[in-house]
Coordinates of C-alpha atoms in Angstrom, one line a residue:
Chain A
X123 CA 24.5 -33.4 -40.3
X124 CA 24.1 -34.9 -43.4
X125 CA 25.2 -32.3 -46.2
X126 CA 22.1 -30.9 -48.4
X127 CA 21.9 -32.7 -51.5
X128 CA 18.8 -30.4 -54.0
X129 CA 18.4 -27.1 -54.5
X130 CA 15.6 -26.9 -53.6
X131 CA 16.7 -27.9 -49.9
X132 CA 19.6 -24.7 -50.4
X133 CA 17.0 -22.5 -51.2
X134 CA 14.1 -23.2 -48.7
X135 CA 17.0 -23.3 -45.4
X136 CA 17.4 -19.9 -46.7
X137 CA 14.1 -18.8 -46.7
X138 CA 14.0 -20.1 -43.4
X139 CA 16.7 -18.0 -42.2
X140 CA 15.0 -15.2 -43.8
X141 CA 11.7 -15.5 -42.2
X142 CA 14.2 -15.5 -38.8
X143 CA 16.1 -13.0 -39.2
X144 CA 13.0 -11.1 -40.6
X145 CA 11.3 -11.9 -37.1
X146 CA 15.0 -11.0 -35.1
X147 CA 13.6 -7.5 -37.2
X148 CA 10.2 -7.7 -36.2
X149 CA 10.7 -8.1 -32.0
X150 CA 13.3 -5.1 -32.6
X151 CA 10.7 -3.6 -33.3
X152 CA 8.1 -4.4 -31.0
X153 CA 10.8 -3.6 -28.4
X154 CA 10.9 -0.1 -29.2
X155 CA 6.8 0.3 -29.2
X156 CA 7.0 -1.1 -26.1
X157 CA 9.6 1.3 -24.6
X158 CA 8.6 4.4 -26.4
X159 CA 4.4 3.6 -25.1
X160 CA 6.2 3.6 -21.6
X161 CA 8.3 7.0 -21.6
X162 CA 5.1 8.4 -23.6
X163 CA 2.9 7.8 -21.0
X164 CA 4.9 10.1 -19.1
X165 CA 5.1 12.8 -21.8
X166 CA 1.5 12.6 -22.4
X167 CA 0.9 12.6 -18.4
X168 CA 2.9 15.6 -17.9
X169 CA 1.3 17.8 -21.3
X170 CA -1.6 16.8 -20.6
X171 CA -1.3 18.6 -16.6
X172 CA 0.2 21.5 -18.1
X173 CA -2.6 22.1 -20.6
X174 CA -4.9 21.5 -18.1
X175 CA -3.2 23.8 -15.6
X176 CA -2.0 26.3 -17.7
X177 CA -4.9 28.7 -16.5
X178 CA -3.5 27.9 -13.3
X179 CA -0.5 29.1 -13.3
X180 CA 0.6 31.9 -11.8
X181 CA 2.1 33.3 -8.7
X182 CA -1.3 33.4 -6.3
X183 CA -1.7 29.8 -7.4
X184 CA 1.9 29.7 -4.7
X185 CA 0.5 32.2 -2.4
X186 CA -3.2 31.8 -1.7
X187 CA -5.1 29.3 0.1
X188 CA -7.4 26.9 -1.2
X189 CA -11.1 28.2 -1.4
X190 CA -14.5 27.7 -2.8
X191 CA -14.1 29.8 -5.6
X192 CA -12.1 28.0 -8.1
X193 CA -10.2 30.6 -10.0
X194 CA -9.2 32.4 -6.1
X195 CA -7.3 29.0 -4.5
X196 CA -4.9 28.3 -5.0
X197 CA -2.1 25.3 -2.2
X198 CA -0.6 27.6 0.2
X199 CA -1.2 25.5 2.7
X200 CA -0.8 22.4 0.9
X201 CA 3.1 22.5 0.1
X202 CA 4.2 24.3 3.2
X203 CA 2.7 21.6 4.6
X204 CA 3.4 18.7 2.6
X205 CA 7.5 20.5 3.6
X206 CA 6.8 19.9 7.2
X207 CA 5.7 16.2 7.6
X208 CA 8.3 15.7 4.8
X209 CA 10.8 16.9 7.5
X210 CA 9.7 14.8 10.2
X211 CA 9.6 12.0 8.2
X212 CA 13.4 12.8 6.7
X213 CA 14.1 13.5 10.7
X214 CA 12.7 10.1 11.9
X215 CA 14.4 8.2 9.0
X216 CA 16.7 9.2 7.9
X217 CA 18.6 7.6 11.2
X218 CA 17.0 4.8 12.1
X219 CA 17.1 3.5 8.2
X220 CA 20.9 4.4 7.9
X221 CA 21.9 3.1 11.4
X222 CA 19.7 -0.7 10.9
X223 CA 21.1 -0.7 7.7
X224 CA 24.9 -0.3 9.5
X225 CA 23.7 -3.0 11.9
X226 CA 22.7 -5.3 9.4
X227 CA 25.9 -4.9 6.8
X228 CA 28.9 -4.5 9.8
X229 CA 28.0 -5.7 12.5
X230 CA 24.8 -8.6 12.4
X231 CA 26.3 -12.1 13.5
X232 CA 25.3 -15.6 11.8
X233 CA 22.6 -15.5 14.0
X234 CA 18.5 -16.1 13.7
X235 CA 17.6 -12.5 14.8
X236 CA 19.9 -11.4 12.0
X237 CA 17.4 -13.5 10.2
X238 CA 14.6 -12.5 11.0
X239 CA 15.0 -8.7 10.7
X240 CA 16.1 -9.2 7.2
X241 CA 13.4 -11.3 6.3
X242 CA 11.0 -8.8 8.1
X243 CA 12.8 -5.3 5.8
X244 CA 12.3 -7.7 2.5
X245 CA 8.3 -8.2 3.9
X246 CA 7.7 -5.2 5.1
X247 CA 8.9 -3.3 1.6
X248 CA 5.5 -4.7 -0.5
X249 CA 3.3 -4.2 2.0
X250 CA 0.9 -1.9 0.4
X251 CA 1.1 1.8 1.8
X252 CA -2.7 1.8 2.8
X253 CA -1.6 -0.5 5.6
X254 CA 0.4 2.1 6.9
X255 CA -2.0 4.2 7.2
X256 CA -4.7 1.2 9.4
X257 CA -1.3 1.2 11.6
X258 CA -1.2 5.2 12.1
X259 CA -5.3 5.4 12.2
X260 CA -4.8 2.4 15.3
X261 CA -1.7 2.8 16.9
X262 CA -0.4 6.7 16.6
X263 CA -4.1 8.9 16.6
X264 CA -6.1 6.4 18.5
X265 CA -3.4 4.8 21.0
X266 CA -0.6 7.5 21.6
X267 CA -3.1 10.2 21.1
X268 CA -0.7 12.1 18.0
X269 CA -4.1 13.1 16.3
X270 CA -4.0 14.1 12.7
X271 CA -1.4 16.2 12.5
X272 CA 1.8 16.9 10.5
X273 CA 4.0 14.4 13.4
X274 CA 1.4 11.7 12.6
X275 CA 2.1 11.9 9.2
X276 CA 5.2 12.7 9.4
X277 CA 6.3 9.7 11.2
X278 CA 3.1 7.4 8.8
X279 CA 5.4 7.9 5.8
X280 CA 9.0 7.7 7.9
X281 CA 8.1 4.2 9.0
X282 CA 6.6 3.5 5.2
X283 CA 10.2 4.7 3.7
X284 CA 12.2 3.1 6.1
X285 CA 12.4 -0.4 4.0
X286 CA 13.6 1.8 0.9
X287 CA 16.2 3.8 3.5
X288 CA 18.0 0.5 5.3
X289 CA 17.7 -1.7 2.0
X290 CA 20.3 1.5 0.0
X291 CA 22.4 2.1 2.4
X292 CA 23.2 -1.9 2.7
X293 CA 23.8 -1.5 -0.6
X294 CA 25.8 0.5 -0.7
X295 CA 27.7 -0.3 1.8
X296 CA 27.7 -3.9 0.7
X297 CA 30.2 -2.2 -2.6
X298 CA 32.8 -1.6 -0.4
X299 CA 35.6 -3.6 -0.7
X300 CA 36.6 -5.6 2.4
X301 CA 40.3 -3.8 1.7
X302 CA 39.0 -0.5 3.7
X303 CA 38.2 -2.6 6.9
X304 CA 41.5 -4.5 6.9
X305 CA 42.8 -1.1 6.5
X306 CA 42.1 0.5 9.1
X307 CA 41.9 -2.5 11.5
X308 CA 45.3 -2.4 11.0
X309 CA 46.0 1.0 11.9
X310 CA 44.3 0.5 15.2
X311 CA 40.6 1.7 14.5
X312 CA 37.5 0.5 16.4
X313 CA 34.7 -0.8 14.4
X314 CA 32.9 2.2 15.1
X315 CA 36.0 4.3 14.4
X316 CA 36.4 2.4 10.9
X317 CA 32.5 2.1 10.1
X318 CA 32.4 6.7 11.3
X319 CA 35.9 7.6 9.0
X320 CA 35.1 4.4 5.7
X321 CA 32.6 3.5 5.8
X322 CA 29.6 5.9 6.1
X323 CA 31.7 8.8 4.3
X324 CA 31.8 6.1 1.5
X325 CA 29.4 5.5 0.7
X326 CA 27.3 8.6 1.3
X327 CA 26.4 9.0 -2.5
X328 CA 24.9 5.8 -2.5
X329 CA 22.9 6.5 0.7
X330 CA 22.2 9.7 -0.6
X331 CA 20.2 8.2 -3.9
X332 CA 18.3 6.0 -1.7
X333 CA 17.2 8.2 0.8
X334 CA 16.2 11.0 -2.3
X335 CA 14.2 8.3 -3.7
X336 CA 12.1 7.5 -0.8
X337 CA 11.2 10.7 -0.5
X338 CA 10.1 11.4 -3.5
X339 CA 7.7 8.7 -2.7
X340 CA 6.6 9.7 0.6
X341 CA 5.8 13.3 -1.2
X342 CA 3.7 12.0 -3.7
X343 CA 2.2 9.0 -1.0
X344 CA -1.8 10.3 -0.9
X345 CA -3.7 6.9 0.4
X346 CA -1.7 6.3 3.9
X347 CA -2.4 11.0 4.9
X348 CA -6.3 9.8 3.5
X349 CA -6.6 6.7 5.8
X350 CA -5.0 8.6 9.1
X351 CA -8.1 10.8 8.4
X352 CA -6.6 14.1 6.6
X353 CA -9.2 15.3 4.1
X354 CA -9.6 18.5 5.1
X355 CA -10.2 21.9 4.6
X356 CA -6.6 23.5 5.8
X357 CA -6.8 27.6 5.4
X358 CA -3.7 28.3 7.0
X359 CA -0.7 27.6 8.3
X360 CA 1.1 25.7 10.9
X361 CA 2.7 28.2 13.2
X362 CA 6.1 28.9 12.3
X363 CA 9.2 27.0 13.7
X364 CA 11.1 29.5 14.4
X365 CA 10.6 32.7 16.8
X366 CA 11.3 35.6 17.4
X367 CA 11.8 35.0 21.2
X368 CA 14.2 33.1 22.4
X369 CA 14.4 30.4 22.4
X370 CA 13.8 30.8 18.9
X371 CA 12.5 27.3 18.4
X372 CA 8.5 26.5 18.4
X373 CA 7.1 23.2 17.9
X374 CA 3.8 23.7 18.1
X375 CA 2.8 22.5 14.3
X376 CA 3.9 19.0 14.8
X377 CA 0.5 18.7 16.6
X378 CA -1.2 21.0 14.5
X379 CA -3.9 20.1 11.7
X380 CA -2.3 20.5 8.1
X381 CA -2.3 19.5 4.7
X382 CA -0.3 18.3 1.4
X383 CA 0.1 18.6 -1.8
X384 CA -1.1 14.8 -2.8
X385 CA -4.7 15.8 -1.1
X386 CA -5.4 18.6 -2.1
X387 CA -4.9 16.9 -6.0
X388 CA -7.4 14.6 -4.5
X389 CA -10.3 16.6 -3.2
X390 CA -9.8 18.5 -5.7
X391 CA -9.9 15.8 -8.0
X392 CA -13.0 14.6 -7.2
X393 CA -14.9 18.2 -7.5
X394 CA -17.4 17.7 -10.3
X395 CA -16.7 21.3 -11.3
X396 CA -14.5 21.5 -15.2
X397 CA -12.8 24.6 -12.8
X398 CA -11.0 22.4 -9.7
X399 CA -10.0 20.0 -12.3
X400 CA -7.7 22.8 -13.4
X401 CA -6.6 23.4 -10.5
X402 CA -5.9 19.5 -9.5
X403 CA -4.0 19.7 -13.2
X404 CA -1.7 22.4 -12.1
X405 CA -0.9 21.4 -8.7
X406 CA -0.5 17.7 -10.6
X407 CA 2.0 19.4 -12.8
X408 CA 4.1 20.3 -10.2
X409 CA 4.1 17.4 -7.8
X410 CA 5.4 16.0 -10.6
X411 CA 7.9 17.9 -11.7
X412 CA 8.7 18.0 -8.1
X413 CA 9.2 14.2 -7.7
X414 CA 11.1 14.1 -11.0
X415 CA 13.6 16.4 -10.4
X416 CA 14.2 14.5 -7.5
X417 CA 14.4 11.0 -9.2
X418 CA 16.6 12.4 -11.8
X419 CA 18.8 13.9 -8.9
X420 CA 19.3 10.1 -8.1
X421 CA 19.7 8.7 -11.6
X422 CA 22.8 11.6 -11.8
X423 CA 24.2 10.6 -8.2
X424 CA 24.3 7.0 -9.3
X425 CA 26.1 7.3 -12.8
X426 CA 27.8 9.7 -11.2
X427 CA 28.9 7.4 -8.6
X428 CA 29.2 4.4 -10.9
X429 CA 31.6 6.2 -12.9
X430 CA 33.6 7.8 -10.0
X431 CA 34.4 4.7 -7.9
X432 CA 36.9 2.5 -9.1
X433 CA 37.4 0.3 -6.0
Chain B
X980 CA 71.1 -5.3 2.6
X981 CA 70.6 -4.5 6.3
X982 CA 69.6 -0.8 6.2
X983 CA 66.2 -2.0 7.5
X984 CA 66.7 -4.0 9.8
X985 CA 69.1 -1.9 11.5
X986 CA 67.0 1.1 11.7
X987 CA 64.0 -1.3 13.1
X988 CA 66.4 -2.1 16.0
X989 CA 67.5 1.8 16.3
X990 CA 63.9 2.0 16.5
X991 CA 63.4 -0.7 19.7
X992 CA 66.0 1.1 21.0
X993 CA 64.6 3.8 21.1
X994 CA 61.1 3.5 22.1
X995 CA 62.5 1.4 24.9
X996 CA 65.0 4.7 26.3
X997 CA 61.6 6.3 25.7
X998 CA 60.7 7.1 29.5
X999 CA 56.9 7.4 29.0
X1000 CA 56.6 3.9 26.6
X1001 CA 59.2 2.3 28.7
X1002 CA 57.0 2.6 31.9
X1003 CA 54.2 0.5 30.3
X1004 CA 55.0 -3.1 28.7
X1005 CA 53.1 -3.6 25.0
X1006 CA 50.7 -6.0 26.9
X1007 CA 49.1 -3.2 29.4
X1008 CA 49.1 -0.5 26.3
X1009 CA 47.2 -3.3 23.9
X1010 CA 44.9 -3.8 26.7
X1011 CA 41.1 -3.6 26.3
X1012 CA 41.0 0.0 27.2
X1013 CA 37.4 0.2 28.7
X1014 CA 35.7 3.6 28.2
X1015 CA 36.5 2.6 24.7
X1016 CA 35.2 -1.0 24.7
X1017 CA 31.8 -0.1 26.6
X1018 CA 31.4 2.8 24.2
X1019 CA 31.8 0.0 21.1
X1020 CA 28.8 -1.2 22.8
X1021 CA 26.6 1.4 23.2
X1022 CA 27.1 2.1 19.5
X1023 CA 26.6 -0.8 18.7
X1024 CA 23.6 -1.5 21.3
X1025 CA 22.0 1.5 18.9
X1026 CA 22.2 1.1 15.7
X1027 CA 20.8 -3.1 16.8
X1028 CA 17.9 -1.1 18.8
X1029 CA 17.4 0.6 14.9
X1030 CA 17.4 -3.1 13.1
X1031 CA 15.2 -3.5 15.6
X1032 CA 12.7 -1.1 15.0
X1033 CA 11.3 -2.4 11.9
X1034 CA 10.4 -5.6 13.5
X1035 CA 7.9 -3.6 16.0
X1036 CA 6.0 -2.1 12.9
X1037 CA 5.6 -5.6 11.7
X1038 CA 4.9 -6.3 15.0
X1039 CA 2.4 -3.3 15.2
X1040 CA 0.9 -3.7 12.0
X1041 CA -0.6 -7.7 12.7
X1042 CA -1.3 -6.0 16.3
X1043 CA -3.5 -3.4 15.1
X1044 CA -4.9 -5.5 12.0
X1045 CA -5.7 -8.1 14.3
X1046 CA -7.2 -6.7 17.3
X1047 CA -9.8 -4.6 15.4
X1048 CA -11.1 -7.3 13.4
X1049 CA -11.5 -9.6 16.2
X1050 CA -13.6 -6.6 17.5
X1051 CA -15.5 -7.4 14.1
X1052 CA -16.0 -10.5 14.2
X1053 CA -17.2 -10.6 17.0
X1054 CA -20.3 -8.9 16.2
X1055 CA -20.3 -10.1 12.7
X1056 CA -19.9 -13.8 11.9
X1057 CA -16.8 -15.5 9.7
X1058 CA -19.3 -16.9 6.7
X1059 CA -21.2 -14.0 6.4
X1060 CA -17.8 -12.2 6.1
X1061 CA -17.3 -14.8 3.3
X1062 CA -20.4 -16.3 1.2
X1063 CA -21.9 -13.2 1.5
X1064 CA -22.8 -11.1 -1.9
X1065 CA -23.6 -8.0 -1.1
X1066 CA -21.1 -5.0 0.7
X1067 CA -23.1 -2.3 2.1
X1068 CA -21.6 -1.5 6.3
X1069 CA -22.4 1.9 5.8
X1070 CA -26.3 1.6 4.8
X1071 CA -28.8 0.1 7.2
X1072 CA -29.9 -2.9 6.3
X1073 CA -25.4 -3.5 6.6
X1074 CA -24.0 -6.7 4.6
X1075 CA -20.0 -7.5 5.0
X1076 CA -19.3 -9.8 1.5
X1077 CA -16.4 -9.3 1.3
X1078 CA -16.2 -11.0 -2.3
X1079 CA -17.7 -7.7 -3.4
X1080 CA -14.6 -5.9 -2.7
X1081 CA -12.7 -9.3 -3.3
X1082 CA -14.4 -9.2 -7.2
X1083 CA -13.4 -5.9 -7.7
X1084 CA -9.8 -5.8 -6.6
X1085 CA -9.7 -8.9 -8.4
X1086 CA -11.2 -7.5 -12.6
X1087 CA -8.9 -4.1 -11.6
X1088 CA -5.8 -6.7 -10.8
X1089 CA -6.3 -8.6 -14.3
X1090 CA -6.3 -5.7 -16.3
X1091 CA -3.2 -4.0 -15.3
X1092 CA -1.1 -7.3 -15.2
X1093 CA -3.3 -7.9 -18.8
X1094 CA -1.0 -5.0 -20.0
X1095 CA 1.9 -5.1 -17.7
X1096 CA 2.9 -8.3 -18.5
X1097 CA 3.3 -8.5 -22.2
X1098 CA 4.8 -4.7 -22.2
X1099 CA 7.2 -5.5 -20.0
X1100 CA 8.1 -9.2 -21.2
X1101 CA 8.5 -7.5 -24.6
X1102 CA 10.4 -4.7 -23.0
X1103 CA 12.6 -7.2 -20.8
X1104 CA 13.6 -9.1 -23.5
X1105 CA 14.4 -6.0 -25.6
X1106 CA 16.8 -4.8 -23.2
X1107 CA 18.3 -7.9 -21.9
X1108 CA 19.1 -9.2 -26.0
X1109 CA 18.5 -6.3 -28.3
X1110 CA 19.2 -3.0 -26.9
X1111 CA 23.3 -2.3 -26.8
X1112 CA 24.3 -1.7 -23.3
X1113 CA 24.4 2.5 -23.6
X1114 CA 20.5 2.5 -24.8
X1115 CA 19.8 -0.1 -21.8
X1116 CA 21.4 1.9 -19.5
X1117 CA 20.0 5.6 -20.7
X1118 CA 16.1 3.2 -21.1
X1119 CA 15.7 2.3 -18.3
X1120 CA 16.2 4.6 -15.1
X1121 CA 14.4 6.7 -17.7
X1122 CA 11.5 4.0 -17.7
X1123 CA 11.7 3.7 -14.0
X1124 CA 10.7 7.1 -13.4
X1125 CA 7.2 5.9 -14.5
X1126 CA 6.9 4.4 -11.0
X1127 CA 7.7 7.9 -9.5
X1128 CA 4.6 9.3 -10.7
X1129 CA 2.3 10.0 -7.5
X1130 CA -0.4 7.8 -8.1
X1131 CA -2.7 10.1 -7.2
X1132 CA -2.0 12.2 -10.4
X1133 CA -2.1 9.3 -12.6
X1134 CA -5.8 8.4 -10.5
X1135 CA -6.0 11.7 -12.1
X1136 CA -5.0 11.0 -16.0
X1137 CA -7.1 7.9 -15.9
X1138 CA -10.7 9.2 -15.1
X1139 CA -9.5 12.6 -17.3
X1140 CA -7.3 11.4 -19.6
X1141 CA -8.1 8.0 -20.4
X1142 CA -11.6 7.6 -19.4
X1143 CA -12.6 10.1 -22.2
X1144 CA -10.4 8.4 -24.7
X1145 CA -11.6 5.0 -24.2
X1146 CA -15.3 6.9 -24.6
X1147 CA -15.0 7.9 -28.1
X1148 CA -14.3 3.5 -28.5
X1149 CA -16.5 2.5 -26.1
X1150 CA -19.9 5.7 -25.6
X1151 CA -22.0 3.1 -23.3
X1152 CA -18.9 3.2 -21.3
X1153 CA -19.4 5.4 -17.4
X1154 CA -17.3 7.6 -15.9
X1155 CA -16.1 5.8 -13.7
X1156 CA -14.6 2.4 -15.0
X1157 CA -12.2 -0.2 -13.1
X1158 CA -11.0 -0.2 -17.5
X1159 CA -8.8 2.5 -17.6
X1160 CA -8.0 2.7 -13.7
X1161 CA -6.7 -1.1 -14.5
X1162 CA -4.9 0.3 -17.6
X1163 CA -3.0 3.3 -16.6
X1164 CA -1.6 0.7 -13.1
X1165 CA -1.5 -2.0 -16.0
X1166 CA 1.2 1.3 -17.3
X1167 CA 2.5 2.0 -14.2
X1168 CA 3.4 -1.0 -12.6
X1169 CA 5.2 -1.9 -16.1
X1170 CA 8.5 -0.5 -14.9
X1171 CA 8.8 -3.5 -11.8
X1172 CA 7.8 -6.0 -13.9
X1173 CA 10.7 -5.4 -16.8
X1174 CA 12.9 -4.4 -14.6
X1175 CA 13.3 -7.2 -12.5
X1176 CA 12.7 -9.6 -15.8
X1177 CA 15.6 -7.9 -17.2
X1178 CA 17.6 -9.1 -13.9
X1179 CA 16.2 -12.5 -13.9
X1180 CA 17.2 -12.2 -17.3
X1181 CA 20.9 -11.1 -17.9
X1182 CA 22.0 -13.9 -15.1
X1183 CA 22.1 -16.2 -17.0
X1184 CA 25.4 -17.0 -17.9
X1185 CA 26.6 -15.9 -21.1
X1186 CA 28.0 -18.9 -22.1
X1187 CA 24.8 -20.8 -22.2
X1188 CA 23.5 -17.1 -25.2
X1189 CA 27.1 -18.6 -27.2
X1190 CA 26.3 -22.4 -27.3
X1191 CA 22.4 -21.2 -28.7
X1192 CA 23.9 -18.4 -31.1
X1193 CA 26.8 -20.7 -31.8
X1194 CA 24.3 -23.7 -32.9
X1195 CA 22.6 -20.6 -35.6
X1196 CA 19.7 -19.5 -33.5
X1197 CA 19.1 -16.2 -33.8
X1198 CA 18.9 -14.0 -31.3
X1199 CA 15.0 -13.9 -30.8
X1200 CA 15.0 -17.8 -31.1
X1201 CA 17.8 -17.9 -28.3
X1202 CA 15.6 -15.0 -25.9
X1203 CA 12.1 -17.0 -26.1
X1204 CA 13.6 -21.0 -26.1
X1205 CA 17.3 -20.7 -24.1
X1206 CA 17.1 -17.3 -21.7
X1207 CA 13.3 -17.3 -21.2
X1208 CA 13.0 -20.4 -19.8
X1209 CA 16.4 -20.6 -17.9
X1210 CA 14.8 -17.1 -16.3
X1211 CA 11.5 -18.3 -15.7
X1212 CA 11.7 -18.5 -11.5
X1213 CA 12.7 -15.2 -12.0
X1214 CA 10.3 -13.7 -14.4
X1215 CA 7.4 -15.5 -11.5
X1216 CA 9.0 -13.6 -9.3
X1217 CA 9.2 -9.8 -10.9
X1218 CA 5.1 -11.0 -12.1
X1219 CA 4.1 -12.0 -8.7
X1220 CA 5.4 -8.7 -7.4
X1221 CA 3.8 -6.9 -9.9
X1222 CA 0.3 -8.7 -9.4
X1223 CA 0.5 -8.0 -5.0
X1224 CA 1.5 -3.6 -6.6
X1225 CA -1.7 -4.3 -7.8
X1226 CA -3.5 -5.3 -5.5
X1227 CA -2.0 -2.3 -3.0
X1228 CA -3.3 -0.3 -5.7
X1229 CA -5.4 2.3 -3.9
X1230 CA -5.8 5.7 -5.2
X1231 CA -5.8 5.0 -9.4
X1232 CA -9.3 3.3 -7.9
X1233 CA -10.6 5.5 -6.1
X1234 CA -10.3 8.3 -8.0
X1235 CA -10.7 6.5 -11.5
X1236 CA -12.8 3.5 -10.7
X1237 CA -15.8 5.0 -8.6
X1238 CA -16.7 3.5 -5.5
X1239 CA -19.3 2.0 -5.7
X1240 CA -19.0 -1.1 -4.1
X1241 CA -20.7 -4.0 -6.8
X1242 CA -19.8 -8.1 -7.5
X1243 CA -18.7 -8.0 -11.7
X1244 CA -16.6 -9.7 -13.3
X1245 CA -17.0 -6.6 -16.4
X1246 CA -13.6 -4.0 -16.1
X1247 CA -16.3 -1.8 -18.1
X1248 CA -18.3 -1.4 -14.7
X1249 CA -17.5 0.8 -11.8
X1250 CA -16.5 -1.1 -8.7
X1251 CA -14.9 -0.5 -5.2
X1252 CA -11.5 -2.7 -3.8
X1253 CA -11.1 -3.1 -0.8
X1254 CA -8.6 -0.3 -1.0
X1255 CA -10.8 1.9 -2.6
X1256 CA -13.4 1.4 0.3
X1257 CA -10.9 2.0 3.2
X1258 CA -10.5 5.7 1.4
X1259 CA -13.9 6.0 1.4
X1260 CA -14.9 5.4 4.9
X1261 CA -11.5 7.5 6.2
X1262 CA -13.0 10.4 4.0
X1263 CA -15.9 10.0 6.0
X1264 CA -17.1 10.6 9.3
X1265 CA -17.2 7.2 11.9
X1266 CA -16.9 7.6 15.2
X1267 CA -13.8 5.3 16.6
X1268 CA -14.7 1.9 17.6
X1269 CA -18.0 1.4 15.7
X1270 CA -17.9 -1.2 13.4
X1271 CA -18.6 0.5 10.4
X1272 CA -14.3 1.4 11.6
X1273 CA -13.9 -2.0 11.9
X1274 CA -14.6 -3.1 9.1
X1275 CA -11.5 -0.7 7.1
X1276 CA -9.2 -3.2 9.2
X1277 CA -11.1 -6.3 8.5
X1278 CA -10.5 -5.1 4.9
X1279 CA -6.7 -4.7 6.2
X1280 CA -6.4 -7.6 7.0
X1281 CA -7.5 -9.9 4.3
X1282 CA -5.3 -6.9 1.9
X1283 CA -2.6 -8.2 4.0
X1284 CA -3.1 -11.5 3.9
X1285 CA -3.5 -11.4 0.1
X1286 CA 0.5 -9.3 -0.2
X1287 CA 1.9 -11.7 1.9
X1288 CA 1.1 -14.6 0.6
X1289 CA 2.3 -12.9 -3.0
X1290 CA 5.9 -11.4 -1.5
X1291 CA 6.2 -14.7 0.1
X1292 CA 6.4 -16.6 -2.9
X1293 CA 7.8 -14.1 -5.2
X1294 CA 10.8 -13.4 -2.4
X1295 CA 11.2 -17.7 -3.0
X1296 CA 10.6 -17.6 -6.5
X1297 CA 13.7 -14.8 -7.0
X1298 CA 16.1 -16.1 -4.2
X1299 CA 15.6 -19.9 -6.5
X1300 CA 16.7 -18.4 -9.5
X1301 CA 19.2 -16.0 -7.7
X1302 CA 21.3 -19.7 -6.3
X1303 CA 21.1 -22.0 -9.6
X1304 CA 23.8 -20.0 -11.4

């Protein structure tokens, strides 16, 4: 570069540098502003729900059935339904997802079948949730005749979160160094013993994080549940899973009609009366607090994991 | 010096002296035990079955969508489906023009991308090039909470908070419109765009940043002229996965955009999208096997094809940038 000759050139260069540095600061502020917009949306949404729903926050709201009178309506059948559906979802998705993840990471040979399964899991993660609803309608409701029941909804949501559980399991297992496996094999462990005693225990926090995030997604899903035709007025509870006569377990609740929290919110939101919208806001606030808590727990788990685990 | 050797010799002799072990030669003791071997293979088979189950989900989806759509196209010609400009499957004078629903989906997705791409890219550049590692670690998970909020709640927010707010600015805005649904949807997919773009930018090797700084470039110059072009295929993948998410979004549109099928290009109008139409039909009580019932599978197949194309293109771009450095 040729040396600068005149003072005019120096001055213009300095002005140029100052200006570029100013743009640096401006962009930094813009970045903070964009971030703040995102964070403020969460805050605004939550505060809006709390203010709109404030009149309905009362213990009765949790213990009342939905009703034609907005003031007497509650979410008892909705939160019980959500709990039961989540139970089915977890029972199906967790073992299936963890097993599939373990196979893909620990057992899968280099083979075209493995490639097919891998690509398939990635693609499933991108399928819109309403498509799972159509699958459930065509297959579970009209082919297997499982009805518009707790088990249909639970199975549908289990399929929906399965890719998330598989991916989380794989990522958790991938962080475990090879020496752990080699140590186990050196002591005469079989492959399954190495997985059971080492791989699974060490990857549990990571897998748990994935499961919690998957469940928080499932608890807020509305579209697939509406698609199976479950938007109905439910003012009763499914039969209890525990009874006082032997064998103390009752599985009739699996085939019972149900409603869940997001469905209840949707049906109240679509009512024109403002009174029902207060109900929708109160239920939304509860649902959002629930999913935020679950995600917060997952973030905390992941943070603790990263801090404590040093191989 | 010879203590270890000595002890090993001792051990060997004590092993061979043991009456139980001496009876079986070493090769025998290391031989495969049949029960253990079968157990291992059994477990492997069970794990494989779980992994293969995911393929059956895809097959199930394809089977249901295709078989019901074939039934649909036996009744409605595919040319009408693609070219008709009216969508009235539930009326007596039934028309089945998917363009109507596609226009609603396209307009709402464009509004969402109009929010998510500038916002997400700015956040990604800021987090990757400007923020301290500590701030990044805090900001990223909090931002990702945005996409964990149930979409039906976002729908409520769009209908009863954002729309009244917009009506202050545009008094003639109808209560149901694509604009507010699209804006809220844009905020919802911002974390997806920003998170994936940031990953792509952080995968650019440090040496490229250092080279740029050594030439006297500022942070912004480095970010826009070196990092952004180097990460462009990853950022493209982030945008495309954002599009796929917007196209498949259902509840925000079903709640806030109204469900009237309109062939629209103006986001201020109410309109139905592919997804909200499926919800609308599911809300009613159509008999199994009727033409109205079959339409949702044809609509679903169209949606599935679109998201599949976007997803495959996105993954292809993502893989490309991962392999480059």
